[in-house]
Amino acid sequence: MSPVQAGSVLLLLLCAQSLGAPPSFSVDYKNDCFRKDGKQFRYISGSIHYSRIPRVYWKDRLLKMYMAGLNAIQTYIPWNYHEESPGQYNFSGDRDVEYFLQLAQDIGLLVILRPGPYICAEWDMGGLPAWLLNKKDIVLRSSDPDYIAAVDTWMGKLLPMMKPYLYQNGGPIITVQVENEYGSYFACDYNYMRHLTKLFRSHLGEEVALFTTDGAGLNYLKCGSIQGLYATVDFGPGSNVTAAFDAQRHAERQGPLVNSEFYTGWLDHWGSPHSVVSSAIVAKTLNEMLALGANVNMYMFIGGTNFGYWNGANSPYSPQPTSYDYNSPLTEAGDLTEKYFVIREVIKMYRKIPEGPIPPTTPKYAYGAVTMKKLQTLSDALDELSFSGPVKSLYPQTFTDLKQAFGYVLYRTKLPVNCSTPTPLSSPLNGVHDRAYVSVDGVAAGILERDKVITINVTGNAGSQLDLVVENLGRINYGKYINDFKGLVSNLTLGKDTLNSWTMYSLSIDEAVDQGLLWETKPGPTGPPQPAALSPPTFYGGSFVIPDGIPDLPQDTYIKLPKWRKGQVWINGFNLGRYWPTRGPQVTLFVPASILSTATPNNVTVLELEGAPCSPAPCTVEFTATPILNATVQSDYKQHRRIFSRVDLL
Ligand SMILES: *[C@@H]1O[C@H](CO)[C@@H](O)[C@H](O)[C@H]1NC(C)=O
Ligand SMILES: *[C@@H]1O[C@H](CO)[C@@H](O)[C@H](O)[C@H]1NC(C)=O
Ligand SMILES: *[C@@H]1O[C@H](CO)[C@@H](O)[C@H](O)[C@H]1NC(C)=O
Ligand SMILES: *[C@@H]1O[C@H](CO)[C@@H](O)[C@H](O)[C@H]1NC(C)=O
Ligand SMILES: *[C@@H]1O[C@H](CO)[C@@H](O)[C@H](O)[C@H]1NC(C)=O
Ligand SMILES: *[C@@H]1O[C@H](CO)[C@@H](O)[C@H](O)[C@H]1NC(C)=O
Ligand SMILES: *[C@@H]1O[C@H](CO)[C@@H](O)[C@H](O)[C@H]1NC(C)=O
């Protein structure tokens, strides 16, 4: 069925409803099912996060989900994506969640809404805005009055906006989740969950089906489920389905069986192998659940991309990469996979699958190599980058103190003593959050890294300029360490001395790149020679034109940075995310065609943090048609397996 046809069928349905009883959706406890417009109903759903997909592709991805046989989708609403500073809301462009909901409805998909306030999701700070940390000792996800006040204000904005989209009000939203896996959090604050229940009810009304989701174990359900919210569970392929639903039955003696997150794949971390989950095991467990009459949401059906700085991290500190491909049935770029068709075959046994063509995989184009030119070092470009000017203080301040949420901050001081022999520069309390690119008088001296490298040696005379460009690599999104302050969060020592008298530059790199400021200036002086292994953070620029005479360009592509080390990349001012091929597993970054221009040359800006491969030969970046997400170079495999494995969630 075409989207237009789907739309008109839906219109007919809506008309039919308007003649009879109003639309209704509820939990039918007596018959262990959901009930929609009076009839028994079961959903087969897939997760899609609009915040990880460019708006122009929402329709394509939703149609592919519809054509797979799904009758519903599930999405999170990341609070920090919509309220980047207190009271400043953004619901436009890629953040237009209402348009997303409308599209889902037009295509014929119901919606399971997960508005948080906490969402986990491998998203920065689990979706909570970093400005909540303005109160230094705030207890997030609890009855802390400052936290509650912020939640009340946000939900007071969001939920009234969602209300018209509830099923009973003529919209697609059938159920609404409150919080997320709260039973996995240490606080176990029932008053908080009661407060949220009342808050959601007061904005959405008495009729809507509210639910919770927790790991399928009694220990999770203990603090996660609460009177008045329907308790559901999550578990992955290979689980004992009977045992998992027994856990749900412990919390809900009656009502529909629901797996709210059935894992089709799994997340990645920098430095760990790419997660791969076989289609066969996904199909087997999906079939078992559907055979029991259970409701299932597949997490993820399409993972998408952590553009910009939106990735989260796990603890002990391990950040997630830019790609959120998740080894899902639809790839990061929305491509159809074998897993997609295997899942479709399983669904076919339980539900009539829509007829008609499945939207094809969008074509990719290899634009080839682009020569990159050195622009300026980050410290040469401070006039263009530091919009608000420096802040001085005796001891270092955090990103939060400096009112910067994401990206990079330059911390500058002087060596207080002569360091003619290698002298340890150290963060004794492991307070470099998360990576510091260190230089002395403009010469790269080493890299400090949270949980990994807390000391390096430096040399230099008293009075030499010591620079640390500190990168926020993504806030912890899971567990008890989500109050994740960034920057230098404790003092640094040099030998026996505590360093002081800092000058800190908040850096508006995205704005500067977007406004073309870095391109307009001439490269600075050549600067001091660098050790072979390392250079201070430096910008590079290059451009390419979309070739003439080839039909249907521009098309999607992937950017690859062979022999580059680590950094951030923008195209035409759009922040594609981080690259780190020296660690892996991700090597290519997804470049949606929507950010490319046929009218003027396309501008590629790279901030290379460790050293670009630009001498003696000129350096290039490369646009290819094939993604590479599975090339792990430096492996932390054991560590991650121990800390955060699928077994944790069974
Ligand atoms: C709102 O978000 C959109 C999509 O990310 C962006 O293009 C736009 O610039 C933002 N608006 C403001 C005022 O920040
Ligand atoms: C699955 O769990 C059920 C209920 O706990 C148990 O009876 C059954 O033996 C388990 N099956 C397998 C294969 O372990
Ligand atoms: C540091 O060393 C230089 C010579 O390299 C010397 O002139 C200066 O006095 C020394 N300063 C201190 C504080 O020791
Ligand atoms: C620092 O230098 C000292 C003396 O050369 C050496 O013993 C030590 O291993 C070095 N430390 C680091 C972290 O490189
Ligand atoms: C740095 O050390 C000083 C003096 O001991 C202390 O007052 C200050 O709180 C410390 N700052 C941080 C960020 O740890
Ligand atoms: C690339 O940068 C040039 C020079 O600043 C500008 O004229 C051009 O419009 C930019 N291209 C795009 C697609 O934004
Ligand atoms: C990476 O994925 C590709 C494509 O699926 C596959 O051909 C290749 O063997 C994989 N490489 C590794 C190291 O797993």
mmCIF file with all atom_site columns, C-alpha atoms and ligand atoms in Angstrom, residues 422 455-457, ligand 4:
data_model
loop_
_atom_site.group_PDB
_atom_site.id
_atom_site.type_symbol
_atom_site.label_atom_id
_atom_site.label_alt_id
_atom_site.label_comp_id
_atom_site.label_asym_id
_atom_site.label_entity_id
_atom_site.label_seq_id
_atom_site.pdbx_PDB_ins_code
_atom_site.Cartn_x
_atom_site.Cartn_y
_atom_site.Cartn_z
_atom_site.occupancy
_atom_site.B_iso_or_equiv
_atom_site.pdbx_formal_charge
_atom_site.auth_seq_id
_atom_site.auth_comp_id
_atom_site.auth_asym_id
_atom_site.auth_atom_id
_atom_site.pdbx_PDB_model_num
ATOM   1  C CA . PRO A 1 422 ? 60.215 14.668 32.860 1.00 0.00 ? 422 PRO A CA 1
ATOM   2  C CA . THR A 1 455 ? 49.553 10.651 34.649 1.00 0.00 ? 455 THR A CA 1
ATOM   3  C CA . ILE A 1 456 ? 51.840 11.773 31.858 1.00 0.00 ? 456 ILE A CA 1
ATOM   4  C CA . ASN A 1 457 ? 55.301 13.373 32.005 1.00 0.00 ? 457 ASN A CA 1
HETATM 5  C C1 . LIG B 2 .   ? 58.059 9.755  33.798 1.00 0.00 ? 4   LIG B C1 1
HETATM 6  O O1 . LIG B 2 .   ? 59.441 9.858  33.750 1.00 0.00 ? 4   LIG B O1 1
HETATM 7  C C2 . LIG B 2 .   ? 60.093 9.080  34.729 1.00 0.00 ? 4   LIG B C2 1
HETATM 8  C C3 . LIG B 2 .   ? 61.566 9.435  34.712 1.00 0.00 ? 4   LIG B C3 1
HETATM 9  O O2 . LIG B 2 .   ? 62.043 9.450  33.383 1.00 0.00 ? 4   LIG B O2 1
HETATM 10 C C4 . LIG B 2 .   ? 59.810 7.613  34.438 1.00 0.00 ? 4   LIG B C4 1
HETATM 11 O O3 . LIG B 2 .   ? 60.416 6.807  35.420 1.00 0.00 ? 4   LIG B O3 1
HETATM 12 C C5 . LIG B 2 .   ? 58.324 7.383  34.460 1.00 0.00 ? 4   LIG B C5 1
HETATM 13 O O4 . LIG B 2 .   ? 58.023 6.048  34.076 1.00 0.00 ? 4   LIG B O4 1
HETATM 14 C C6 . LIG B 2 .   ? 57.626 8.323  33.507 1.00 0.00 ? 4   LIG B C6 1
HETATM 15 N N1 . LIG B 2 .   ? 56.201 8.212  33.704 1.00 0.00 ? 4   LIG B N1 1
HETATM 16 C C7 . LIG B 2 .   ? 55.351 8.172  32.723 1.00 0.00 ? 4   LIG B C7 1
HETATM 17 C C8 . LIG B 2 .   ? 53.899 8.072  33.096 1.00 0.00 ? 4   LIG B C8 1
HETATM 18 O O5 . LIG B 2 .   ? 55.703 8.205  31.549 1.00 0.00 ? 4   LIG B O5 1
#
